[in-house]
């Protein structure tokens, strides 16, 4: 079974700063996807970014980028120019053969 | 395209009752997955359906069951409700890609409270 670990339960940064959320995972699979999802207070789970394991290039979506280190089984999310609307729970997720496995989440607070 | 819809959004039941939750996927998506979210256990995978067949099942008791219809809509049922079943139940739909991987898009969830 896969495990996903997010070691930062909560983080707080000032608006416009850059913040990095950490995620590590453990798997014996070779074909998998990794995701970051955002869950604001509305509880709607929103896809932030996706990374296919077979791709060496790190995924980027506007202010969001990842640092994918396959050998180290590490998948961090960098948010640049953070905005108040980025305040939310962020979940790292692993998609292998057995569905999505989520980490416990990091509560990110953007301070004005 | 319309997103994933879930009904009802809120539900209050008493112990011992049963409940059915519904999920309509994004148009064209044939895969539907269900998750339970609680403060203590976090997000846990319940089951996944593709073309009316269960592909995967998480580690939940037999009281939790699901099905998928020919139009890809899915329902999950929980029988003999327990207090610990109180949770946010999330449904996600996807287009299953070659290799069995996908990107899942979530609905707003159904908040179930068991009294």
PDB file of N, CA and C in Angstrom, chain A residues 33 50 52 54, chain B residues 55 94-103:
ATOM      1  N   UNK A  33       0.654   8.884 -10.837  1.00  0.00           N
ATOM      2  CA  UNK A  33       0.518  10.340 -10.922  1.00  0.00           C
ATOM      3  C   UNK A  33       0.556  10.904  -9.504  1.00  0.00           C
ATOM      4  N   UNK A  50      -0.790  18.678 -11.368  1.00  0.00           N
ATOM      5  CA  UNK A  50      -0.596  17.241 -11.547  1.00  0.00           C
ATOM      6  C   UNK A  50       0.795  16.979 -12.122  1.00  0.00           C
ATOM      7  N   UNK A  52       2.973  13.622 -13.781  1.00  0.00           N
ATOM      8  CA  UNK A  52       3.077  12.212 -14.156  1.00  0.00           C
ATOM      9  C   UNK A  52       4.480  11.731 -13.806  1.00  0.00           C
ATOM     10  N   UNK A  54       6.377   9.561 -15.081  1.00  0.00           N
ATOM     11  CA  UNK A  54       7.290   9.295 -16.194  1.00  0.00           C
ATOM     12  C   UNK A  54       7.874  10.573 -16.796  1.00  0.00           C
TER      13      UNK A  54
ATOM     14  N   UNK B  55     -13.901  -1.267  -9.686  1.00  0.00           N
ATOM     15  CA  UNK B  55     -12.490  -1.537 -10.009  1.00  0.00           C
ATOM     16  C   UNK B  55     -11.653  -1.735  -8.754  1.00  0.00           C
ATOM     17  N   UNK B  94     -13.662  11.027 -13.363  1.00  0.00           N
ATOM     18  CA  UNK B  94     -12.468  11.143 -14.185  1.00  0.00           C
ATOM     19  C   UNK B  94     -12.640  10.421 -15.501  1.00  0.00           C
ATOM     20  N   UNK B  95     -11.736  10.766 -16.400  1.00  0.00           N
ATOM     21  CA  UNK B  95     -11.607  10.033 -17.661  1.00  0.00           C
ATOM     22  C   UNK B  95     -10.421   9.104 -17.463  1.00  0.00           C
ATOM     23  N   UNK B  96     -10.684   7.819 -17.433  1.00  0.00           N
ATOM     24  CA  UNK B  96      -9.616   6.864 -17.176  1.00  0.00           C
ATOM     25  C   UNK B  96      -8.687   6.794 -18.381  1.00  0.00           C
ATOM     26  N   UNK B  97      -7.380   7.008 -18.132  1.00  0.00           N
ATOM     27  CA  UNK B  97      -6.410   7.037 -19.228  1.00  0.00           C
ATOM     28  C   UNK B  97      -5.768   5.664 -19.405  1.00  0.00           C
ATOM     29  N   UNK B  98      -5.018   5.519 -20.477  1.00  0.00           N
ATOM     30  CA  UNK B  98      -4.268   4.289 -20.706  1.00  0.00           C
ATOM     31  C   UNK B  98      -3.339   4.064 -19.516  1.00  0.00           C
ATOM     32  N   UNK B  99      -3.250   2.843 -19.059  1.00  0.00           N
ATOM     33  CA  UNK B  99      -2.434   2.564 -17.885  1.00  0.00           C
ATOM     34  C   UNK B  99      -3.234   2.645 -16.599  1.00  0.00           C
ATOM     35  N   UNK B 100      -4.518   2.986 -16.736  1.00  0.00           N
ATOM     36  CA  UNK B 100      -5.378   2.985 -15.553  1.00  0.00           C
ATOM     37  C   UNK B 100      -5.193   4.153 -14.625  1.00  0.00           C
ATOM     38  N   UNK B 101      -4.564   5.212 -15.094  1.00  0.00           N
ATOM     39  CA  UNK B 101      -4.377   6.387 -14.260  1.00  0.00           C
ATOM     40  C   UNK B 101      -5.324   7.476 -14.726  1.00  0.00           C
ATOM     41  N   UNK B 102      -5.578   8.438 -13.833  1.00  0.00           N
ATOM     42  CA  UNK B 102      -6.527   9.481 -14.184  1.00  0.00           C
ATOM     43  C   UNK B 102      -6.308  10.702 -13.315  1.00  0.00           C
ATOM     44  N   UNK B 103      -7.020  11.761 -13.687  1.00  0.00           N
ATOM     45  CA  UNK B 103      -7.054  12.975 -12.875  1.00  0.00           C
ATOM     46  C   UNK B 103      -8.478  13.128 -12.398  1.00  0.00           C
TER      47      UNK B 103
END
